[in-house]
Coordinates of C-alpha atoms and ligand atoms in Angstrom, one line a residue:
Chain A
M248 CA -6.7 25.0 -0.1
K249 CA -9.2 22.9 1.0
A250 CA -8.6 19.1 1.9
L251 CA -10.4 16.0 3.7
C252 CA -8.5 15.4 6.5
W253 CA -8.3 12.1 9.4
Q254 CA -8.6 13.8 13.0
G255 CA -8.5 10.5 14.5
V256 CA -10.4 7.0 14.7
N257 CA -13.5 7.4 12.7
E258 CA -13.1 11.0 12.6
L259 CA -12.4 13.4 9.6
S260 CA -13.2 16.8 8.4
V261 CA -12.5 19.2 5.8
E262 CA -10.2 21.8 6.3
Q263 CA -7.7 24.7 5.0
V264 CA -4.6 23.2 4.4
P265 CA -1.6 24.9 2.4
D266 CA -0.9 24.3 -0.9
P267 CA 1.4 21.5 -1.6
A268 CA 4.8 22.3 -3.8
I269 CA 7.2 20.9 -5.6
L270 CA 9.9 19.7 -3.5
N271 CA 12.1 17.5 -6.1
S272 CA 12.4 18.2 -9.5
Q273 CA 10.4 15.3 -10.8
D274 CA 7.5 16.2 -9.3
A275 CA 3.9 17.7 -11.0
I276 CA 1.5 19.2 -9.0
V277 CA -2.2 17.8 -10.1
K278 CA -5.4 20.0 -10.0
V279 CA -7.4 16.7 -8.6
T280 CA -10.5 16.6 -10.2
A281 CA -11.9 13.3 -9.1
S282 CA -11.1 11.3 -6.2
T283 CA -12.7 8.1 -4.5
T284 CA -13.0 6.4 -1.7
C285 CA -11.3 3.1 -0.9
G286 CA -12.0 0.2 1.5
S287 CA -8.2 0.6 2.3
D288 CA -9.2 4.0 3.6
L289 CA -11.5 2.3 5.9
H290 CA -8.3 0.6 7.8
L291 CA -7.4 4.1 8.2
L292 CA -10.3 5.3 9.3
G293 CA -10.5 2.5 12.0
G294 CA -7.0 3.1 13.3
Y295 CA -6.0 -0.5 11.9
I296 CA -2.9 1.4 10.1
P297 CA -0.4 2.8 12.5
A298 CA 1.3 6.1 11.9
M299 CA -1.8 8.6 11.2
R300 CA -1.6 11.9 12.2
A301 CA -4.2 14.7 13.0
G302 CA -4.3 16.8 10.2
D303 CA -3.2 14.4 7.7
V304 CA -4.9 14.3 4.3
I305 CA -6.3 11.2 3.1
G306 CA -7.2 9.6 -0.4
H307 CA -4.9 8.2 -3.1
E308 CA -7.3 6.9 -6.4
F309 CA -7.6 10.1 -8.1
I310 CA -7.4 11.7 -11.7
G311 CA -6.8 15.2 -12.5
E312 CA -5.0 18.0 -14.6
I313 CA -1.2 18.5 -14.4
V314 CA -0.6 22.4 -13.5
D315 CA 2.7 22.5 -12.6
V316 CA 5.8 20.2 -13.6
G317 CA 9.5 20.0 -11.6
P318 CA 12.4 20.9 -14.2
E319 CA 13.2 17.4 -14.6
A320 CA 9.8 15.8 -15.4
N321 CA 10.8 15.3 -19.3
R322 CA 7.5 13.5 -20.0
R323 CA 4.5 14.9 -18.5
R324 CA 3.0 18.4 -19.6
V325 CA 1.1 21.0 -17.9
G326 CA -2.4 20.6 -19.1
E327 CA -2.8 16.7 -19.4
R328 CA -5.1 14.9 -17.9
V329 CA -3.6 11.8 -16.2
V330 CA -5.0 9.4 -13.8
V331 CA -1.9 8.6 -11.1
C332 CA -1.2 5.3 -9.8
S333 CA -2.1 5.0 -5.9
V334 CA 1.2 3.5 -5.2
I335 CA 4.0 5.4 -5.6
G336 CA 7.6 4.2 -8.1
C337 CA 10.8 5.6 -9.2
G338 CA 10.5 3.6 -12.3
R339 CA 14.3 2.9 -12.1
C340 CA 15.3 0.7 -8.8
W341 CA 15.4 -3.1 -9.4
A342 CA 11.7 -3.5 -7.9
C343 CA 10.4 -0.7 -10.1
S344 CA 12.5 -2.4 -13.1
H345 CA 10.8 -6.0 -12.4
D346 CA 7.2 -4.2 -12.6
E347 CA 6.9 -4.6 -9.0
W348 CA 6.3 -0.8 -8.2
S349 CA 4.6 -1.7 -4.7
L350 CA 8.1 -3.0 -3.4
C351 CA 10.0 0.1 -5.3
E352 CA 12.8 1.3 -3.1
N353 CA 13.4 5.0 -3.3
S354 CA 9.5 6.2 -2.9
N355 CA 9.2 5.6 0.7
P356 CA 11.2 8.6 2.7
N357 CA 10.5 7.0 6.1
P358 CA 11.9 3.7 5.5
G359 CA 12.1 2.5 9.3
V360 CA 8.7 1.5 9.9
T361 CA 7.3 -0.7 7.0
D362 CA 11.1 -2.2 7.6
L363 CA 10.6 -2.9 11.2
M364 CA 6.9 -4.2 11.0
W365 CA 7.7 -6.2 7.8
G366 CA 11.2 -6.6 7.8
G367 CA 11.3 -4.3 4.4
T368 CA 10.8 -1.0 3.1
T369 CA 7.8 -0.7 1.0
A370 CA 6.8 2.0 -1.4
G371 CA 5.0 5.3 -0.6
I372 CA 1.5 5.3 -0.9
F373 CA -0.4 8.9 -1.3
G374 CA -2.7 9.4 1.8
Y375 CA -1.7 6.3 3.4
S376 CA 0.1 7.2 6.7
H377 CA 3.6 8.4 7.7
A378 CA 4.7 4.8 7.3
M379 CA 4.1 4.7 3.9
G380 CA 5.8 7.9 3.3
G381 CA 3.7 10.5 4.8
F382 CA 2.5 11.9 1.2
R383 CA -0.3 13.8 1.8
G384 CA -3.6 12.5 -0.1
S385 CA -6.1 13.3 -3.0
H386 CA -9.2 14.3 -1.3
A387 CA -7.8 17.7 -1.9
E388 CA -7.8 20.4 -4.2
Y389 CA -4.4 20.1 -5.3
V390 CA -1.8 16.9 -4.8
R391 CA 1.8 16.8 -5.5
V392 CA 2.8 13.8 -7.2
P393 CA 6.6 12.6 -6.7
F394 CA 8.6 10.7 -10.2
V395 CA 5.4 12.1 -12.3
D396 CA 6.8 10.5 -15.5
Y397 CA 6.2 7.1 -13.9
N398 CA 3.2 7.5 -12.1
A399 CA 0.5 9.7 -13.9
F400 CA -0.7 8.3 -17.3
P401 CA -2.3 10.7 -19.7
V402 CA -6.0 9.7 -20.0
P403 CA -6.8 9.1 -23.7
E404 CA -10.0 11.5 -24.8
G405 CA -12.7 9.1 -25.1
I406 CA -12.8 7.8 -21.3
S407 CA -15.1 9.7 -19.0
D408 CA -13.6 10.7 -15.9
L409 CA -15.0 8.6 -13.9
D410 CA -13.7 5.6 -15.9
A411 CA -10.4 6.8 -15.8
L412 CA -10.4 7.3 -12.1
F413 CA -10.4 3.4 -11.0
A414 CA -7.8 3.0 -13.5
S415 CA -5.7 4.5 -10.2
D416 CA -6.3 2.0 -7.9
A417 CA -9.2 -0.8 -7.8
A418 CA -9.2 -1.6 -11.4
P419 CA -5.2 -2.4 -11.5
T420 CA -5.5 -3.9 -8.5
G421 CA -8.2 -6.4 -9.5
W422 CA -6.5 -7.0 -12.6
M423 CA -2.9 -7.8 -10.3
G424 CA -5.1 -10.3 -8.2
A425 CA -6.5 -11.9 -11.5
E426 CA -2.8 -12.3 -13.4
L427 CA -0.5 -12.8 -10.6
G428 CA -2.9 -15.1 -8.8
G429 CA -2.2 -16.8 -12.2
V430 CA -5.6 -17.4 -13.5
K431 CA -5.5 -19.2 -17.1
P432 CA -7.9 -19.7 -19.9
G433 CA -10.5 -22.4 -18.4
D434 CA -10.1 -21.7 -14.7
V435 CA -12.7 -21.2 -12.3
V436 CA -11.7 -18.2 -10.1
A437 CA -13.5 -17.4 -6.8
V438 CA -13.5 -13.7 -5.5
W439 CA -14.3 -13.0 -1.6
G440 CA -15.8 -9.7 -1.7
C441 CA -18.1 -7.2 -4.0
G442 CA -16.6 -3.8 -3.5
G443 CA -14.9 -2.1 -6.4
V444 CA -11.6 -4.3 -5.7
G445 CA -13.2 -7.5 -5.9
Q446 CA -15.6 -6.6 -8.7
M447 CA -12.7 -5.2 -10.7
A448 CA -10.8 -8.5 -9.9
A449 CA -13.5 -10.4 -10.9
R450 CA -13.7 -9.2 -14.2
A451 CA -9.7 -9.4 -14.8
A452 CA -10.4 -12.9 -14.1
M453 CA -12.9 -13.3 -17.3
L454 CA -10.9 -11.6 -19.4
L455 CA -8.1 -13.1 -19.0
G456 CA -10.4 -16.5 -19.6
A457 CA -11.8 -17.7 -16.6
E458 CA -14.5 -19.9 -17.7
R459 CA -16.2 -19.4 -14.2
V460 CA -15.7 -16.8 -11.9
I461 CA -17.7 -16.7 -8.6
A462 CA -18.1 -13.8 -6.3
I463 CA -19.2 -13.9 -2.8
D464 CA -20.2 -11.3 -0.4
R465 CA -23.4 -10.2 1.6
Y466 CA -25.0 -7.2 0.5
P467 CA -27.7 -8.0 -2.1
E468 CA -27.3 -4.7 -4.0
R469 CA -23.3 -5.5 -4.5
L470 CA -24.2 -8.8 -5.3
A471 CA -27.1 -7.9 -7.9
M472 CA -24.5 -5.3 -9.1
T473 CA -21.4 -8.0 -9.6
A474 CA -24.2 -10.2 -11.3
R475 CA -25.6 -7.4 -13.7
R476 CA -22.3 -5.2 -14.7
V477 CA -19.5 -8.0 -14.0
G478 CA -21.7 -11.1 -15.7
C479 CA -20.4 -13.7 -12.9
E480 CA -22.2 -15.9 -10.8
V481 CA -22.8 -14.7 -7.0
V482 CA -22.9 -16.6 -3.7
D483 CA -24.5 -14.7 -0.6
Y484 CA -22.2 -16.2 2.5
T485 CA -24.6 -15.1 4.9
S486 CA -27.2 -17.5 3.4
T487 CA -25.0 -20.7 3.0
D488 CA -21.8 -22.4 3.4
V489 CA -19.2 -21.2 1.1
T490 CA -17.0 -23.8 0.8
A491 CA -19.4 -26.3 0.3
E492 CA -21.2 -24.1 -2.4
L493 CA -18.0 -23.4 -4.0
R494 CA -17.4 -27.4 -4.2
E495 CA -20.7 -28.1 -5.6
R496 CA -20.2 -25.9 -8.2
T497 CA -17.0 -26.9 -9.2
G498 CA -17.4 -30.8 -9.7
G499 CA -16.0 -31.3 -6.2
R500 CA -12.7 -29.7 -6.7
G501 CA -12.5 -26.2 -5.2
P502 CA -12.2 -23.2 -7.3
D503 CA -8.5 -23.1 -9.4
V504 CA -7.5 -19.5 -8.1
C505 CA -9.2 -17.6 -5.0
V506 CA -9.1 -14.2 -5.0
E507 CA -9.4 -12.7 -1.5
A508 CA -10.6 -8.7 -1.9
V509 CA -12.1 -8.2 1.7
G510 CA -9.1 -7.2 4.2
M511 CA -8.4 -7.0 7.8
E512 CA -11.9 -6.0 8.8
A513 CA -13.8 -9.0 7.0
D514 CA -17.1 -9.9 8.3
G515 CA -18.2 -13.9 8.9
T516 CA -20.6 -15.8 10.2
G517 CA -21.0 -17.5 13.4
I518 CA -18.8 -18.0 16.4
E519 CA -15.3 -17.3 13.6
R520 CA -16.7 -14.0 13.4
V521 CA -16.9 -13.2 17.5
Y522 CA -13.9 -14.8 18.0
D523 CA -12.0 -12.3 15.6
A524 CA -13.7 -9.1 16.5
L525 CA -13.5 -10.2 20.2
K526 CA -9.5 -10.6 19.7
Q527 CA -8.9 -7.4 17.4
R528 CA -10.8 -5.3 20.1
L529 CA -8.8 -6.3 22.7
R530 CA -5.7 -6.3 20.5
L531 CA -4.6 -9.9 21.1
E532 CA -5.0 -10.1 17.0
Q533 CA -4.3 -7.3 14.6
D534 CA -6.2 -8.3 11.8
R535 CA -9.3 -10.5 11.0
P536 CA -8.0 -12.9 8.5
I537 CA -11.6 -14.8 8.0
A538 CA -11.7 -14.8 4.5
V539 CA -8.7 -15.4 3.3
R540 CA -9.0 -19.3 5.9
E541 CA -11.7 -19.4 4.0
A542 CA -10.2 -19.1 0.7
I543 CA -7.4 -21.4 1.6
H544 CA -10.1 -24.3 2.5
A545 CA -12.1 -23.9 -0.2
C546 CA -9.3 -23.8 -3.2
R547 CA -8.8 -26.8 -4.8
K548 CA -5.6 -29.1 -4.1
G549 CA -2.5 -27.2 -5.7
G550 CA -4.5 -24.2 -6.5
S551 CA -3.7 -20.2 -5.6
V552 CA -4.9 -18.0 -3.3
F553 CA -4.3 -14.3 -4.1
V554 CA -4.4 -11.7 -1.2
L555 CA -5.4 -8.1 -2.5
G556 CA -7.6 -7.2 1.2
V557 CA -5.1 -5.2 3.1
F558 CA -3.2 -6.5 6.0
A559 CA -1.5 -4.8 8.9
G560 CA 0.5 -7.2 10.9
L561 CA -0.5 -10.7 12.7
V562 CA -3.2 -12.9 12.8
D563 CA -4.6 -15.9 14.4
K564 CA -5.4 -19.2 13.2
F565 CA -4.3 -19.3 10.2
P566 CA -4.3 -22.6 8.3
L567 CA -1.0 -23.3 7.3
G568 CA -1.7 -26.9 7.6
A569 CA -4.1 -26.9 4.7
L570 CA -1.8 -24.8 2.7
M571 CA 1.1 -27.0 2.9
N572 CA -0.8 -30.3 2.8
K573 CA -3.5 -28.8 -0.2
G574 CA 0.1 -27.4 -2.1
L575 CA -1.3 -24.5 -2.2
T576 CA 0.4 -21.0 -3.5
L577 CA -0.3 -17.9 -1.6
R578 CA 0.4 -14.9 -2.8
G579 CA -0.5 -11.0 -2.1
A580 CA 0.8 -7.4 -3.3
Q581 CA 0.1 -3.7 -2.7
Q582 CA -0.9 -3.1 -6.1
H583 CA 1.9 -2.6 -8.9
G584 CA -0.4 0.2 -10.7
Q585 CA 2.0 1.1 -13.3
R586 CA 2.7 -2.1 -15.1
Y587 CA -1.2 -2.3 -15.4
I588 CA -2.4 1.1 -16.1
P589 CA -2.1 1.0 -20.0
K590 CA -3.2 -1.9 -20.6
I591 CA -6.7 -1.0 -18.7
L592 CA -6.9 2.4 -20.1
D593 CA -6.8 0.6 -23.4
R594 CA -9.5 -1.7 -22.4
I595 CA -11.8 0.8 -21.1
A596 CA -11.5 2.5 -24.4
K597 CA -12.3 -0.8 -26.7
G598 CA -15.3 -1.0 -24.1
D599 CA -14.2 -4.6 -22.7
L600 CA -13.9 -3.3 -19.1
S601 CA -16.1 -0.5 -17.5
T602 CA -15.6 1.0 -14.2
A603 CA -17.5 4.3 -13.7
Y604 CA -20.4 2.5 -12.7
L605 CA -18.8 1.8 -9.0
A606 CA -19.2 5.5 -8.4
T607 CA -22.9 5.2 -6.9
H608 CA -22.3 8.4 -4.9
T609 CA -20.7 11.6 -6.4
M610 CA -20.1 14.5 -4.0
T611 CA -18.1 17.6 -3.5
L612 CA -15.1 17.6 -1.4
D613 CA -17.0 19.2 1.6
E614 CA -19.7 16.3 1.6
G615 CA -16.4 13.9 2.5
P616 CA -17.5 12.8 5.9
K617 CA -20.7 12.2 4.7
G618 CA -19.3 10.0 1.6
Y619 CA -17.2 8.0 4.4
D620 CA -20.0 7.7 6.4
L621 CA -22.2 5.8 3.6
F622 CA -19.3 3.9 2.2
K623 CA -18.0 2.6 5.2
H624 CA -21.7 1.7 6.3
K625 CA -22.5 0.8 3.3
K626 CA -25.6 2.9 3.3
D627 CA -27.8 3.9 0.6
G628 CA -26.3 0.8 -1.9
C629 CA -22.9 3.1 -1.5
V630 CA -20.0 1.2 -3.4
R631 CA -18.0 4.1 -4.2
A632 CA -18.4 7.6 -2.7
V633 CA -16.3 10.3 -5.6
F634 CA -15.3 13.4 -4.8
R635 CA -15.1 16.3 -7.3
P636 CA -13.2 19.2 -5.4
W637 CA -13.6 21.4 -8.2
A638 CA -17.7 20.6 -9.3
Chain B
M269 CA -12.4 11.7 21.1
K270 CA -9.3 11.9 23.7
R271 CA -10.2 8.0 24.2
L272 CA -9.9 7.6 20.6
I273 CA -6.6 9.1 20.0
A274 CA -5.3 7.5 22.9
G275 CA -6.4 4.1 21.4
A276 CA -4.7 4.9 18.4
A277 CA -1.8 5.6 20.1
V278 CA -1.9 2.6 22.1
L279 CA -2.4 0.5 18.6
V280 CA 0.6 2.4 17.1
A281 CA 2.5 1.3 20.0
A282 CA 1.3 -2.2 20.0
G283 CA 1.7 -2.5 16.3
L284 CA 5.6 -1.6 16.0
G285 CA 5.9 -3.3 19.8
T286 CA 4.4 -6.5 18.3
A287 CA 6.4 -6.1 15.4
R288 CA 9.5 -6.1 17.3
W289 CA 8.5 -8.9 19.6
A290 CA 8.0 -11.3 16.4
A291 CA 11.6 -9.9 15.1
S292 CA 13.1 -10.6 18.5
R293 CA 11.5 -13.9 19.7
G294 CA 13.6 -17.3 20.0
R295 CA 16.9 -15.1 20.7
R296 CA 18.7 -14.7 23.6
P297 CA 17.4 -11.6 26.1
A298 CA 20.7 -9.5 25.8
V299 CA 21.4 -5.6 25.8
A300 CA 22.7 -5.5 22.5
K301 CA 19.6 -7.6 20.9
D302 CA 22.8 -8.5 17.9
P303 CA 26.1 -9.4 19.7
L304 CA 27.5 -7.8 16.3
E305 CA 25.1 -5.1 15.8
S306 CA 27.5 -2.0 15.8
S307 CA 30.1 -3.6 14.0
R308 CA 28.3 -5.2 11.3
W309 CA 28.4 -3.9 7.7
L310 CA 25.4 -2.2 6.4
G311 CA 25.0 -3.1 2.4
I312 CA 22.6 -1.8 0.1
T313 CA 22.1 -3.0 -3.6
I314 CA 22.1 -0.6 -6.1
N315 CA 20.4 -1.1 -10.0
R316 CA 23.7 -0.1 -11.6
S317 CA 26.9 -1.6 -12.8
P318 CA 29.8 -1.2 -10.5
D319 CA 31.2 1.3 -13.6
E320 CA 28.1 3.2 -12.9
V321 CA 28.2 3.3 -9.7
A322 CA 32.2 4.4 -8.6
P323 CA 33.4 5.3 -12.1
G324 CA 37.3 5.0 -11.9
G325 CA 37.0 3.8 -8.8
H326 CA 35.4 7.2 -7.5
L327 CA 33.1 6.6 -5.0
P328 CA 29.8 8.5 -5.2
D329 CA 28.4 11.7 -2.8
P330 CA 27.1 11.5 -0.7
L331 CA 29.0 8.2 0.4
A332 CA 31.9 9.6 -0.5
R333 CA 32.1 12.2 2.1
A334 CA 30.9 9.8 4.9
D335 CA 33.4 8.8 7.4
A336 CA 32.9 5.2 7.0
E337 CA 34.9 2.0 5.5
V338 CA 33.8 1.1 2.0
R339 CA 33.6 -2.2 -0.3
M340 CA 31.6 -3.0 -2.9
N341 CA 31.1 -5.7 -5.5
R342 CA 28.8 -7.0 -8.4
A343 CA 25.6 -8.1 -7.2
P344 CA 24.4 -11.5 -8.1
G345 CA 22.4 -12.1 -11.4
D346 CA 21.0 -8.7 -12.8
R347 CA 20.7 -6.8 -9.4
G348 CA 23.7 -4.3 -9.9
T349 CA 25.9 -3.2 -7.2
E350 CA 26.8 -4.2 -3.1
I351 CA 28.0 -1.4 -1.7
Y352 CA 28.7 -2.0 1.9
A353 CA 29.7 0.6 4.7
R354 CA 30.5 0.7 8.0
P355 CA 31.7 3.7 10.4
R356 CA 35.3 3.6 11.0
E357 CA 35.3 3.8 14.5
H358 CA 33.0 0.8 16.0
R359 CA 31.0 1.7 19.1
A360 CA 29.8 -1.6 20.7
G361 CA 27.9 -1.7 24.2
I362 CA 26.8 1.0 26.2
G363 CA 28.6 3.3 24.1
G364 CA 27.2 2.7 20.9
L365 CA 23.6 2.4 23.2
L366 CA 24.1 5.8 24.8
A367 CA 24.9 7.2 21.2
R368 CA 21.6 6.3 19.4
P369 CA 19.3 8.6 21.8
R370 CA 21.8 11.5 21.7
G371 CA 21.4 11.4 17.8
D372 CA 25.2 11.0 17.0
D373 CA 25.0 7.4 16.0
A374 CA 27.6 7.1 13.5
R375 CA 26.0 3.7 11.9
T376 CA 22.6 6.0 11.4
A377 CA 24.6 8.4 9.5
V378 CA 26.3 5.8 7.3
R379 CA 23.3 4.4 6.8
T380 CA 21.3 7.1 5.6
A381 CA 24.5 8.2 3.2
L382 CA 23.6 4.7 2.1
R383 CA 20.2 5.3 1.2
E384 CA 20.2 8.7 -0.6
T385 CA 23.6 7.6 -2.7
K386 CA 21.2 5.0 -3.8
C387 CA 18.0 7.3 -4.3
L388 CA 20.6 9.5 -5.9
L389 CA 22.3 7.2 -8.4
E390 CA 18.8 5.1 -9.1
T391 CA 16.8 8.3 -9.6
G392 CA 18.9 11.7 -9.9
D393 CA 17.5 12.9 -6.6
V394 CA 16.7 12.1 -3.5
L395 CA 12.4 12.3 -2.4
R396 CA 11.4 14.6 0.1
S397 CA 8.1 13.6 1.9
D398 CA 5.4 16.2 1.9
E399 CA 5.6 16.2 5.8
E400 CA 7.9 19.4 5.2
I401 CA 4.8 21.4 4.5
G402 CA 2.9 19.7 7.3
T403 CA -0.9 19.7 7.4
T404 CA -1.1 18.0 10.5
R405 CA -1.6 19.8 14.3
P406 CA -0.1 18.6 17.7
T407 CA -1.6 16.1 19.6
V408 CA -0.7 13.9 22.5
T409 CA -1.0 10.8 20.1
G410 CA 0.8 13.0 17.7
R411 CA 4.0 13.1 20.2
V412 CA 3.9 9.4 20.9
L413 CA 4.4 8.9 17.0
D414 CA 6.7 11.6 16.6
M415 CA 9.0 9.3 19.1
A416 CA 8.4 6.2 17.7
L417 CA 8.9 7.6 13.8
G418 CA 11.6 9.4 15.2
R419 CA 13.8 7.4 13.7
A420 CA 12.1 5.9 10.7
A421 CA 13.6 8.2 7.8
E422 CA 17.2 6.5 9.3
G423 CA 16.4 2.8 10.0
G424 CA 15.0 0.2 6.9
R425 CA 16.4 -2.6 5.0
L426 CA 19.5 -1.5 3.5
Ligands
LIG433 N1 -3.7 -4.6 -2.8 C1 -3.8 -3.5 -3.0 O1 -3.1 -2.6 -3.5 C2 -5.1 -2.8 -2.9 C3 -5.8 -1.7 -3.5 C4 -6.8 -1.4 -3.1 C5 -7.9 -1.9 -2.2 N2 -7.3 -2.7 -1.5 C6 -7.8 -3.5 -0.4 O2 -9.1 -4.3 -0.7 C7 -10.3 -4.7 -0.3 C8 -11.2 -4.1 -0.4 O3 -11.7 -3.2 -1.2 P1 -12.9 -2.4 -1.6 O4 -12.6 -0.9 -2.1 O5 -13.5 -3.2 -2.9 O6 -13.5 -2.1 0.1 P2 -15.4 -2.6 0.3 O7 -15.0 -2.2 2.0 O8 -16.2 -1.7 -0.4 O9 -15.5 -3.9 0.0 C9 -15.2 -5.0 0.9 C10 -16.2 -6.2 0.6 O10 -16.1 -7.4 1.3 C11 -17.1 -7.7 1.9 N3 -17.0 -8.7 3.2 C12 -16.7 -8.4 4.2 N4 -16.3 -9.8 5.0 C13 -16.6 -10.9 3.6 C14 -16.4 -12.1 3.5 N5 -15.9 -12.8 5.1 N6 -16.5 -12.7 2.8 C15 -16.9 -12.1 1.5 N7 -16.7 -10.9 1.3 C16 -16.9 -10.3 2.7 C17 -18.1 -6.6 2.4 O11 -19.6 -6.9 2.3 C18 -17.8 -5.4 1.3 O12 -18.8 -5.6 0.7 C19 -9.6 -4.0 1.4 O13 -9.2 -4.2 2.3 C20 -8.7 -2.8 0.7 O14 -7.5 -2.4 1.9 C21 -6.0 -3.5 -1.5
LIG434 ZN1 -7.2 2.0 -2.8
LIG435 ZN1 11.3 2.0 -7.3

């Protein structure tokens, strides 16, 4: 079958690879009908996530049709149209049964790598390196879905493919940031990053009752899209001092909840940007935490900061003093999608949440390398490039 | 292209190296980082009650087949059962160190048995990786990574 493969840093190609197969009795094979680029792939592409090998199939946010199921898959059936969670859960370990699916204890067959890096093994993720289990990604005609009963969710009729697609990763990630960040009715929430994840976090904050939501980015088209489609306030960080701006907009307090949806390749302004970019290039610092630092500074005393952006290792100049003295709560996670997907599909069906608009570019799988070029460099207003392998 | 691949290899090595460095900082330099490394109990927590884990006191496979001392107890709170195991014959010092690269590390076997036992009891199966039907091609970085990942399936917190 055809698949989009990582070949090296900033190098992708479409290849013929062997078809996936049912390897465990609770697996299914899904024929992928739509699979999207995600900001997390950019970290793989940039070489910031260790343990990628030439030929690895990437992609983790997708929908499709079940075409084969193992003998012990009881709930899912051949022919179902399903959205699959990007993070793989077993559904029965202590973490999964406490709805912390990205901490699953049984879904990563290569447990040693993340344990060595972080002192704990995390869940498997589709197309996200050998450290996350060596599972093939979804930018392919077919993909194997382990523990399918727990990871694939039937899409109700009436929800379009493109709406359901983002229920795989971007929407539940954003929802998690707002919910576990502790957004309550009446809160003021700031969101760093207006990519798919940031926009979904902003929308979730509104649906959870936030009184004001302020989203931050630099790309005019993303800011405009967020203002129009999410319906929140926006700030261009290149034209202002974000902390001062947030303070002025919040009676001097700062936001109650700050959601960071930028990640380890954050951009910045002034000397901080040069400092982190240089240190990261020289491998003296693994990740650039510019937006995290700003969120911690801007957050109100006693508030909470949720890190949705992906980080892999060590960061520099972390404002621990601000965190401690202002009494902040800092939290982060890979998404616990299984906890939110049914709720999100419900919200989409009711019309509370729309997601399909994130797909600014729809193309064939053969156009994969071009899609990533547009997405990585935010060319042509690209927010998400979506591949349709069978179109 | 070659340069980029080499860059990635360095990064992987640096990433894993940094993690090791971070984990080992502040400890005395020694041949074995943890003086009790070769004799510690390997523990794992299974989300099942002790009755379900070892009905009638019978240990589950593959742990039952491992050449290991085993003990178990109810875990605190709602966490299920803690199982501890270690190889019957402790190999400390240089013998233990030599055993690892030869791939006959008894602790590795016990660790794997514990992990597989947990996965079987909790999910009814031991999950396999797609790596079995490879899509990757051999590269220099791939080999570096193979070395780094060589033990990945065996390691991991238990
Ligand atoms: N936690 C999870 O499970 C999970 C899931 C999906 C994605 N992610 C992560 O979320 C992050 C965002 O993903 P995405 O798909 O939206 O990516 P994206 O690249 O489309 O968007 C990132 C946005 O951040 C903006 N940005 C950069 N520096 C900034 C700064 N200093 N302040 C404010 N905005 C800044 C960029 O301009 C860009 O618009 C990535 O790090 C991704 O890896 C995490
Ligand atoms: Zn993602
Ligand atoms: Zn689990």
